[in-house]
Coordinates of C-alpha atoms in Angstrom, one line a residue:
X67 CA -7.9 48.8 52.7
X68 CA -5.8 47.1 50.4
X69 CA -7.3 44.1 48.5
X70 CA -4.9 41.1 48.4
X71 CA -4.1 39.9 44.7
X72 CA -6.4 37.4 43.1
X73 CA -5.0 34.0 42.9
X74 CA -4.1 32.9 39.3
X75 CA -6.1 29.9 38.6
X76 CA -4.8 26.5 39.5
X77 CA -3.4 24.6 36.5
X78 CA -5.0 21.0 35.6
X79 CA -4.1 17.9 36.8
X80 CA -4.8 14.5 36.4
X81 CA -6.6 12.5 38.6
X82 CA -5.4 9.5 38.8
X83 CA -5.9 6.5 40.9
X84 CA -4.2 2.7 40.7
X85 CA -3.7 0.9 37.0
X86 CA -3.0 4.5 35.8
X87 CA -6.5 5.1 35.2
X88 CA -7.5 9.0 34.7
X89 CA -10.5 9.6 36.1
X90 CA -11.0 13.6 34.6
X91 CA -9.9 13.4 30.9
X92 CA -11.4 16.4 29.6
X93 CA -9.6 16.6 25.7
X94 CA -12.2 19.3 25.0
X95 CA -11.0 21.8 27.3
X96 CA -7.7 24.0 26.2
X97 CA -6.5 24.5 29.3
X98 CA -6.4 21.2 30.2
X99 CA -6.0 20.0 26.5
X100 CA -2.3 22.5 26.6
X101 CA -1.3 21.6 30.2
X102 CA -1.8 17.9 30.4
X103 CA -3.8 16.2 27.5
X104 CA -1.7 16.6 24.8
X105 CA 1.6 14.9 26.1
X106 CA -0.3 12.3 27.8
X107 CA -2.3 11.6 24.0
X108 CA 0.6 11.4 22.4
X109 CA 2.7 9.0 24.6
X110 CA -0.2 6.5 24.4
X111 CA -0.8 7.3 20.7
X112 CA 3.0 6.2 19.9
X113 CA 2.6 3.0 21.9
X114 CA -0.5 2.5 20.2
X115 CA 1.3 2.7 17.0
X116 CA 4.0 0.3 18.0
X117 CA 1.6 -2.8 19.6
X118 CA -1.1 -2.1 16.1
X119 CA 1.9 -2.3 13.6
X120 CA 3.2 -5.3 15.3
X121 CA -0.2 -6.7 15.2
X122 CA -0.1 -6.1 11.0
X123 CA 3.1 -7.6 11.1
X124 CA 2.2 -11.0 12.8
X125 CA -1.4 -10.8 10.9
X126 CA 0.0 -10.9 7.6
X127 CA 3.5 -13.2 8.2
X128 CA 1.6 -16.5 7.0
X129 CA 1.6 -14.7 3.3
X130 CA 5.7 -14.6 3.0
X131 CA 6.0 -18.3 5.4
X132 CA 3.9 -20.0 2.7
X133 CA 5.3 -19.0 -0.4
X134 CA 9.1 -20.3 1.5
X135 CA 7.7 -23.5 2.4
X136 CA 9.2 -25.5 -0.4
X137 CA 12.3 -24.7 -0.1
X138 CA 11.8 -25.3 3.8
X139 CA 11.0 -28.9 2.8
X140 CA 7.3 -28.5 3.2
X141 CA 5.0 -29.1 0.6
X142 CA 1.6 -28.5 0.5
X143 CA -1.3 -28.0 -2.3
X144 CA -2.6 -25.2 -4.0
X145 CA -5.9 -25.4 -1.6
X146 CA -4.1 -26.1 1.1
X147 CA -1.8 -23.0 0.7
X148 CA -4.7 -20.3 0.5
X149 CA -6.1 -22.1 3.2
X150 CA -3.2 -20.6 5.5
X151 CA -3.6 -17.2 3.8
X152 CA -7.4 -17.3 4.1
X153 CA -7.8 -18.6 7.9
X154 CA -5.6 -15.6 10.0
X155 CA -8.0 -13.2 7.5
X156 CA -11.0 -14.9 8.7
X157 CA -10.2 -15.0 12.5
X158 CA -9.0 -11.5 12.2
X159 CA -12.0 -10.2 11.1
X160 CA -14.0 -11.7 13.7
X161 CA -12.3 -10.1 16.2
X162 CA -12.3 -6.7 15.1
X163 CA -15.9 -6.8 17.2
X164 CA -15.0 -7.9 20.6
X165 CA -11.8 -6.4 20.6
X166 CA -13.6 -2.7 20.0
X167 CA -15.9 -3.4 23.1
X168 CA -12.1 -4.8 25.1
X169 CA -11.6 -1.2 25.6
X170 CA -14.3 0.1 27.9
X171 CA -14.1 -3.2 29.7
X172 CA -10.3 -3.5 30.3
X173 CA -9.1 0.0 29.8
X174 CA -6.6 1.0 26.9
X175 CA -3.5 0.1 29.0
X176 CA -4.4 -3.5 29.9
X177 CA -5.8 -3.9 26.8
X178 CA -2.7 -3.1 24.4
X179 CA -0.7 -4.9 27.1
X180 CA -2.9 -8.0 26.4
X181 CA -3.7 -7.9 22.3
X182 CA 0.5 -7.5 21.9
X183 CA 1.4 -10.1 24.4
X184 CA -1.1 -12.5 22.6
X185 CA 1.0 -11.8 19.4
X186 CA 3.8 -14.0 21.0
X187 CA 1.2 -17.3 20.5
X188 CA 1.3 -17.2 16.8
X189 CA 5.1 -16.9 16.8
X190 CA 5.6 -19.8 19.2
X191 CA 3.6 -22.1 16.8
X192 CA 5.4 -21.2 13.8
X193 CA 8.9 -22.1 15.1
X194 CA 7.2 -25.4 16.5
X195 CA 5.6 -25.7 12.9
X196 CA 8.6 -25.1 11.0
X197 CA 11.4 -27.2 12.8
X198 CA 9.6 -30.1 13.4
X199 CA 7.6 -31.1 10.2
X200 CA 4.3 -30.2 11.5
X201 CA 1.2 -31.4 10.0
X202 CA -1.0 -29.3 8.1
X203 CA -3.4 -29.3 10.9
X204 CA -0.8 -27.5 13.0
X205 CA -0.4 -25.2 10.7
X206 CA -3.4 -24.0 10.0
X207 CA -4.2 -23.9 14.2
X208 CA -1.2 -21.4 13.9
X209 CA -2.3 -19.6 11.4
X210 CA -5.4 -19.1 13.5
X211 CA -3.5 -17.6 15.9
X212 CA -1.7 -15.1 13.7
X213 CA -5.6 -13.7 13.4
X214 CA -5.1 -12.4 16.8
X215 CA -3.0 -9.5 15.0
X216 CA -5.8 -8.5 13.0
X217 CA -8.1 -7.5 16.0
X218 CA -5.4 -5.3 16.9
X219 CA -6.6 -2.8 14.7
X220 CA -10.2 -1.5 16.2
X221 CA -8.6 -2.0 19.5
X222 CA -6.1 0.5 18.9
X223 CA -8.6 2.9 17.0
X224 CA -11.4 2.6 19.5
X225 CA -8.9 3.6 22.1
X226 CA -7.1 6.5 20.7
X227 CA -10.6 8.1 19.8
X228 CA -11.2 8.4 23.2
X229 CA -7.8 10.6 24.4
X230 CA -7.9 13.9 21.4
X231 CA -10.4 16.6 21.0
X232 CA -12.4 16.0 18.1
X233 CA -10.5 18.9 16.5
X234 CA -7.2 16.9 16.6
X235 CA -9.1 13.1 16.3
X236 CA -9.5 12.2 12.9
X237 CA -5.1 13.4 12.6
X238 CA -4.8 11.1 15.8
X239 CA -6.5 8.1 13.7
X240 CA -4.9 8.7 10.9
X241 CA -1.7 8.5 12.4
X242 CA -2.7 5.4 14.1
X243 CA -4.1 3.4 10.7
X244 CA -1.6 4.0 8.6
X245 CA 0.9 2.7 11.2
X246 CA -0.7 -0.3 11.4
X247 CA -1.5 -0.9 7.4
X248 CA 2.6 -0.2 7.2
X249 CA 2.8 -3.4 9.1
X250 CA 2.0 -5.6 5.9
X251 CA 4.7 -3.7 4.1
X252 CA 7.2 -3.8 6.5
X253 CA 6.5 -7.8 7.1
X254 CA 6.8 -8.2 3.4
X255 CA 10.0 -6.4 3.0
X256 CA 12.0 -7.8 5.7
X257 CA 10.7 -11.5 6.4
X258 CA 11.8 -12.4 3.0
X259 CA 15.4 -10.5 3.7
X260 CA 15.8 -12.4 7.6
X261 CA 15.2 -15.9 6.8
X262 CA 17.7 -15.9 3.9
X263 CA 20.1 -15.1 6.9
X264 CA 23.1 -17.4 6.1
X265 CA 22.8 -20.7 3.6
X266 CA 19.1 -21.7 3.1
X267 CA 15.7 -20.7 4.1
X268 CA 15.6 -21.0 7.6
X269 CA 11.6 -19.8 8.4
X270 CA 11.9 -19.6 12.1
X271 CA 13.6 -16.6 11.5
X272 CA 10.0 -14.9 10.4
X273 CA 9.1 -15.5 13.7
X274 CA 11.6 -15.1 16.4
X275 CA 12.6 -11.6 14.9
X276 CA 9.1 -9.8 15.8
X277 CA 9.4 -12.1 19.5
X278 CA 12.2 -9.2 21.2
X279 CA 9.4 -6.5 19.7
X280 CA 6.3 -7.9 21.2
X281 CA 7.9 -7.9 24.7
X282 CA 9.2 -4.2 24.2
X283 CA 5.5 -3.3 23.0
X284 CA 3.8 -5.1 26.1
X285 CA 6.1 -4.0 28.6
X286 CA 5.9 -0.4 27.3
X287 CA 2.1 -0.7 27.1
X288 CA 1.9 -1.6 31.0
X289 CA 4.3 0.8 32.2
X290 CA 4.0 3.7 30.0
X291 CA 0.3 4.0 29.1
X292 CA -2.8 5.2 30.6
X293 CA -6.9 4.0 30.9
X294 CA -9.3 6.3 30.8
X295 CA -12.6 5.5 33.2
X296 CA -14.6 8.5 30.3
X297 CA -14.0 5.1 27.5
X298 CA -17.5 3.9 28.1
X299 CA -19.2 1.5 25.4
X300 CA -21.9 2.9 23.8
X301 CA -24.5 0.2 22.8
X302 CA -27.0 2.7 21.7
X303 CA -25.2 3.6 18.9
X304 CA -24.3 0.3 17.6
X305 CA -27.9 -0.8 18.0
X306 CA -28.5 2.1 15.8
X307 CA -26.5 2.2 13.3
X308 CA -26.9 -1.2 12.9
X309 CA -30.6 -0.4 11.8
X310 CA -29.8 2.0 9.6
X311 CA -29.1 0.9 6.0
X312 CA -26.2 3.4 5.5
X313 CA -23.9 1.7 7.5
X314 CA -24.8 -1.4 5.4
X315 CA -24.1 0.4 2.1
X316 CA -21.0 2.0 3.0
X317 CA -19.9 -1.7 4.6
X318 CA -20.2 -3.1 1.2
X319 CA -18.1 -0.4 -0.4
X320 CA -15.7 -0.6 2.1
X321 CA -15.3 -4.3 1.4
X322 CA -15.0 -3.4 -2.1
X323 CA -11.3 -1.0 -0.9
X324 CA -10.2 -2.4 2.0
X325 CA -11.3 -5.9 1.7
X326 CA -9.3 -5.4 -1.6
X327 CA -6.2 -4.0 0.1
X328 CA -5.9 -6.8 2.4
X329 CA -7.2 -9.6 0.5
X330 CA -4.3 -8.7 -2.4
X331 CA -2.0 -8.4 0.5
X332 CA -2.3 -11.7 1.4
X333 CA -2.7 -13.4 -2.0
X334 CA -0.2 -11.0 -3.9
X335 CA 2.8 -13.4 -3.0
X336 CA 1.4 -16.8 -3.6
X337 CA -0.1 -15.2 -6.9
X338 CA 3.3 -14.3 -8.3
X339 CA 5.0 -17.5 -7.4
X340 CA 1.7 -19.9 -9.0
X341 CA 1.4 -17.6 -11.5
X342 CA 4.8 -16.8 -12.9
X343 CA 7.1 -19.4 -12.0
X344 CA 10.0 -18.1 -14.3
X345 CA 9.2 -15.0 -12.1
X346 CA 9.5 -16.2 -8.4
X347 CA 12.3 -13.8 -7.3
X348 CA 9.8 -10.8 -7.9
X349 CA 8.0 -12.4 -4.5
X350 CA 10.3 -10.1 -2.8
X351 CA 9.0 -6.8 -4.3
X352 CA 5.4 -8.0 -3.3
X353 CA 6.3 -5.7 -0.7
X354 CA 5.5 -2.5 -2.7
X355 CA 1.9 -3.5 -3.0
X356 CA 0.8 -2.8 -0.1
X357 CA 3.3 -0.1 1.2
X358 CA 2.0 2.2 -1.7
X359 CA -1.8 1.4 -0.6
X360 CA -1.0 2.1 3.0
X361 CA 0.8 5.5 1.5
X362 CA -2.1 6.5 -0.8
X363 CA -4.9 6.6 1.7
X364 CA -4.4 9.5 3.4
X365 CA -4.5 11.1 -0.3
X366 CA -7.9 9.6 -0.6
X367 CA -9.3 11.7 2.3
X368 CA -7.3 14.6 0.8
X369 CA -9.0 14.0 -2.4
X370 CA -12.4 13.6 -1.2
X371 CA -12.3 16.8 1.1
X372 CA -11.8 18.4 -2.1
X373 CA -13.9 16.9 -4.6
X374 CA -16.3 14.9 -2.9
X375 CA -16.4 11.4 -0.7
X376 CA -18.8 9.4 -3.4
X377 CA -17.6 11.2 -6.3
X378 CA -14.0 9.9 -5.7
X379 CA -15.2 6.4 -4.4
X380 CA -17.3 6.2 -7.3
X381 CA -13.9 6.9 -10.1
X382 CA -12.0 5.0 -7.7
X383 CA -13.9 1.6 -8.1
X384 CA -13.8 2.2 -12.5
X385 CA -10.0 2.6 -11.7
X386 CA -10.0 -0.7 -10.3
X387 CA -12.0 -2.2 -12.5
X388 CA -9.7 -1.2 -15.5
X389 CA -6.9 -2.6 -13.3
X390 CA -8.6 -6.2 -12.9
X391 CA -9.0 -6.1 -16.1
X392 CA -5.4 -5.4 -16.8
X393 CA -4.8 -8.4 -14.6
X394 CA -6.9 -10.6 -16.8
X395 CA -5.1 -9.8 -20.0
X396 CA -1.8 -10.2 -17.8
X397 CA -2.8 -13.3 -17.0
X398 CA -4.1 -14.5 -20.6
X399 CA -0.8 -12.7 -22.7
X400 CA 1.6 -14.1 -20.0
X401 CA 3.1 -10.7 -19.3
X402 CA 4.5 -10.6 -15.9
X403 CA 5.5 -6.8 -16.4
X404 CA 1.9 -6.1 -17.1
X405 CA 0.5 -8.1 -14.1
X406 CA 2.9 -6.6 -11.7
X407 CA 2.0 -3.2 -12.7
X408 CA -1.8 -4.0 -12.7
X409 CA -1.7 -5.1 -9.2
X410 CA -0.1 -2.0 -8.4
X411 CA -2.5 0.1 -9.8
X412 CA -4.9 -2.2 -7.6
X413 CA -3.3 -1.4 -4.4
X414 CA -2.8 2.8 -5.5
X415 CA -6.7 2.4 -5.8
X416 CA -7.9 0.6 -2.9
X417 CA -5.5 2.7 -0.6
X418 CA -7.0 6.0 -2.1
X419 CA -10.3 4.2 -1.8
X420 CA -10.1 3.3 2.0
X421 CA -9.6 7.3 2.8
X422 CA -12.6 8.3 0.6
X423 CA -15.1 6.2 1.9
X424 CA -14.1 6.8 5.6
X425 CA -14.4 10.1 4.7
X426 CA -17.9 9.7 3.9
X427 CA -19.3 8.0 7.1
X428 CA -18.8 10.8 9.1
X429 CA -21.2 13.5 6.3
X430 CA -23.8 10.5 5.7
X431 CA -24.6 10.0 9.9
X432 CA -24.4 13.8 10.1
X433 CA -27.4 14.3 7.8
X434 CA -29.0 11.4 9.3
X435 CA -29.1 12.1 13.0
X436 CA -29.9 15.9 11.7
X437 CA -33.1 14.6 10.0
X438 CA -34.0 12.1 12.6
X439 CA -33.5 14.6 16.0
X440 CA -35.8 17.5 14.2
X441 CA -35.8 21.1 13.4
X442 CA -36.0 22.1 17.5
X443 CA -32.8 19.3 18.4
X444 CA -29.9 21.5 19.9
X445 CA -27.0 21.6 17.2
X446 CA -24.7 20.6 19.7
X447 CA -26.3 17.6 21.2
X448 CA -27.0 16.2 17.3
X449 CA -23.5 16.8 16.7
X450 CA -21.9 15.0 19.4
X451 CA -24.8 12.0 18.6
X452 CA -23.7 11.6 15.2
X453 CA -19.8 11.4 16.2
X454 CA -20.8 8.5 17.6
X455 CA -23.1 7.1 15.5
X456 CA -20.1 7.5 13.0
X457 CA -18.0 5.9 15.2
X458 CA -20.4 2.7 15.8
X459 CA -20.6 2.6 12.3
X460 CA -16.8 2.8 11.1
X461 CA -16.0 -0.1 13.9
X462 CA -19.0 -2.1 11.9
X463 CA -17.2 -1.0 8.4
X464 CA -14.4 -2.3 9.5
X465 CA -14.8 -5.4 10.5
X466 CA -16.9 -6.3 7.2
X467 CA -14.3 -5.0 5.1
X468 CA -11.3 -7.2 7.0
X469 CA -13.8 -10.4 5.5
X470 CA -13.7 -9.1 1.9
X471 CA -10.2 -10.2 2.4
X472 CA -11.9 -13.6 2.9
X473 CA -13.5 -13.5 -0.1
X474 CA -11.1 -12.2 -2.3
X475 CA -9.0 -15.2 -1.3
X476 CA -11.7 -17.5 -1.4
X477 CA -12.7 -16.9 -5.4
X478 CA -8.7 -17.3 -5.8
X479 CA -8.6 -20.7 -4.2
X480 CA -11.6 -21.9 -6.1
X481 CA -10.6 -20.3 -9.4
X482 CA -6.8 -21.8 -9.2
X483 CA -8.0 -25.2 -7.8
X484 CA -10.8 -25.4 -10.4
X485 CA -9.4 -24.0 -13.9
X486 CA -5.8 -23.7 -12.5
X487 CA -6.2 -19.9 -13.7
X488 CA -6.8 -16.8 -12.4
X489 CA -9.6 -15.7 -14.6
X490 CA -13.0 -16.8 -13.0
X491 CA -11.6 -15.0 -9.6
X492 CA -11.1 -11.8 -11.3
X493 CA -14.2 -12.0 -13.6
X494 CA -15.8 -12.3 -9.7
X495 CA -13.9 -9.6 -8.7
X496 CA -14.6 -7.3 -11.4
X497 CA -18.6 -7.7 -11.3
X498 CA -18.1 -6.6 -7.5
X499 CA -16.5 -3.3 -8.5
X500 CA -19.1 -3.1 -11.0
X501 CA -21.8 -3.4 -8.2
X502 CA -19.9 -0.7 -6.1
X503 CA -19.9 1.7 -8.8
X504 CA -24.1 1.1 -9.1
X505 CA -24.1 1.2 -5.3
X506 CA -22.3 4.4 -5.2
X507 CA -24.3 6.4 -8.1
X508 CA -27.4 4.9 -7.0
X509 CA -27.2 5.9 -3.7
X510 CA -25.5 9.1 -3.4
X511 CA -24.5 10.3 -6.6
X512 CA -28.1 9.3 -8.4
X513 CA -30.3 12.5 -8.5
X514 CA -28.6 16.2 -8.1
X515 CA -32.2 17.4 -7.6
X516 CA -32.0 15.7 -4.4
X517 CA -28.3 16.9 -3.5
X518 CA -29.1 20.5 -4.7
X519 CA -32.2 20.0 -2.0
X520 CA -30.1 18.7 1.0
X521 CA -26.9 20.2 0.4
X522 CA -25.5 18.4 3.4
X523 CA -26.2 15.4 1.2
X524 CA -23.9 16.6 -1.7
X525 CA -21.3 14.1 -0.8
X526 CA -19.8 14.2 -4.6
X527 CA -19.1 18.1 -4.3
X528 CA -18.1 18.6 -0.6

């Protein structure tokens, strides 16, 4: 008797049901990973990209309207000014928490659909705020709103974590951060270019020209990208990271890079134009700042794979304190070269800096879960616990470092409206760094007894 041929195995699918949610999304398994996963990960990835870059854009836009004001016929004081750059910070940064936690309860598609379409709110208020003499009042409520663009970012990030295989994540996120951080740049560069659009400064031009954008991004996120029903939250992980004093130390250090990045993003405009006044057409190469931090970051998780997470967070933060101090003696000789070329050692160094202390979450909750599950634990099971323990931990991170922008601002404010210098701010600023750097040794680079006993510890040389 002759046997029939065996049936080739079916090829995946997705299961999907109404709202385009996918009900099996199994990233883990090649087979499905090759037939499905990958081109469905990467259409929502590049969406992703688009709504979280337009979020950086709208986020930062209040740092290029308010140095334009003037010549807008709006006058407003030095506090007053870092006020507008201060506030969208602020509200960002308290976002970042509910908007990670938006995910599992909206799914990524509705989600992105809503955090881009709330991006139009912020752009409505600034035309009302610029063509009809608005009080201060106003616009500060609108430069509340422009916070909505910096919850964007752990949106975004929570969601895409949830479509690649762990082999392929951390690429994934990479991709997806650095889009977004390219968003400052990009608002920087051509803002300034737009609104000199025929004779004058005409700022409404800053925000009807991201308006067309935010429609394409929210009609694109509705029709073109996917929820998956495997996004679940995961309070556990929060609650414990949360009690776990790691995640506390590496939120200070992370305020020390990316609180940096941002908070000199914000500032870097107003600084030239109160700083240097001979000087005011370099506003429009403020630009360069923050491009070249978003560029260097994915060297700093280069550098740190190599040579060690703490080791190069540790060098990092003496490289940015020699750069403050280059600031100081910028300010003090009046050398605008100097000063310019400070900050951009600043921005080299917190970008580098963002890469290698993200890099080192993920080794630090490694060694912790392995020490707290015990020598029996399966290696599996620890390893998939301290992926998200990690996680928990980089949402947490995050959202502290997005307020170090607050406070970088904040000392500005009070040092310019105080001494009418720059000095105090950056003596602040320069004792923080040196408090990173103590942080750093102290807690992983201290004793290499203790790394040569726990190699898994040896942050500086792995």
């Amino acid at each position: 008797m002759t046997l029939a041929p065996e049936k080739p195995p079916a090829e995946p699918t997705l299961a999907r049901r109404r709202g385009r949610w996918i009900d099996n999304w199994e990233p883990e398994d090649p087979s499905f990973w090759n037939a499905v996963g990958r081109k469905v990960a990467w259409r929502n990835l590049g969406f992703s990209i688009l709504a979280e870059h337009l979020g950086f854009n709208v986020w930062i836009l209040m740092s290029i309207v308010v140095v334009n004001l003037p010549d807008a016929g709006v006058h407003f004081g030095v506090g007053q000014t870092f006020w507008l750059i201060i506030v969208p910070n602020l509200v960002g940064a308290l976002l970042r928490v509910p908007y990670t936690f938006a995910i599992p309860r909206f799914g990524g598609r509705v989600w992105t659909t809503i955090s881009a379409s709330l991006l139009m709110i912020p752009c409505v208020m600034l035309v009302v705020a610029v063509t009809s003499q608005a009080p201060f009042w106003f616009f500060l409520l609108t430069a509340a709103a422009m916070g909505f663009g910096g919850g964007n970012f752990s949106s975004s990030m929570s969601n895409i974590s949830f479509f690649f295989p762990e082999g392929k994540k951390g690429f994934a996120l990479g991709l997806n951060a650095a889009g977004g951080n390219l968003g400052v740049a990009v608002t920087q560069l051509l803002v300034p270019l737009v609104i000199s659009i025929g004779t004058g400064v005409d700022l409404a031009y800053a925000a009807l020209m991201w308006m067309p954008l935010i429609v394409v991004a929210a009609v694109c996120s509705w029709t073109l990208m996917d929820s998956l029903t495997s996004a679940k939250p995961d309070g556990s992980s929060y609650r414990t990271a949360l009690r776990n004093k790691h995640t506390w130390v590496m939120s200070l250090l992370y305020i020390g890079t990316f609180g940096s990045f941002i908070g000199f993003s914000f500032a870097f405009p107003s600084l030239i134009q109160l700083t240097f006044t001979d000087h005011t057409a370099f506003v429009g190469l403020a630009f360069l700042g923050a491009l070249i931090g978003s560029v260097t970051r994915p060297f700093g998780g280069w550098l740190a794979d190599r040579l060690g997470g703490a080791r190069i967070t540790q060098w990092n933060f003496a490289g940015l304190a020699i750069g403050t101090v280059g600031v100081m003696v910028s300010v003090s000789q009046e050398s605008f070269a100097l000063f310019f070329g400070s900050f951009i050692l600043l921005f080299v160094l917190t970008g580098i800096g963002n890469g290698s202390t993200y890099r080192m979450i993920p080794m630090i909750f490694a060694e912790e879960t392995r020490k707290n599950a015990g020598a029996d634990a399966d290696a599996d099971v620890i390893a998939k616990a301290a992926k998200r323990q990690a996680g928990a931990v980089v949402g947490v991170a995050g959202a502290l470092g997005a307020f170090g922008g607050v406070l970088v601002n904040l000392v500005f404010k009070f040092s310019l409206e105080g001494g009418g210098t720059l000095t105090p701010a950056l003596a602040a600023i320069l004792a923080f760094y040196g408090v990173c750097m103590a942080t750093t040794w102290w807690f992983y680079l201290r004793t290499r007894i203790a790394v040569d006993r726990v190699p898994s510890l040896a942050y500086a040389r792995v």
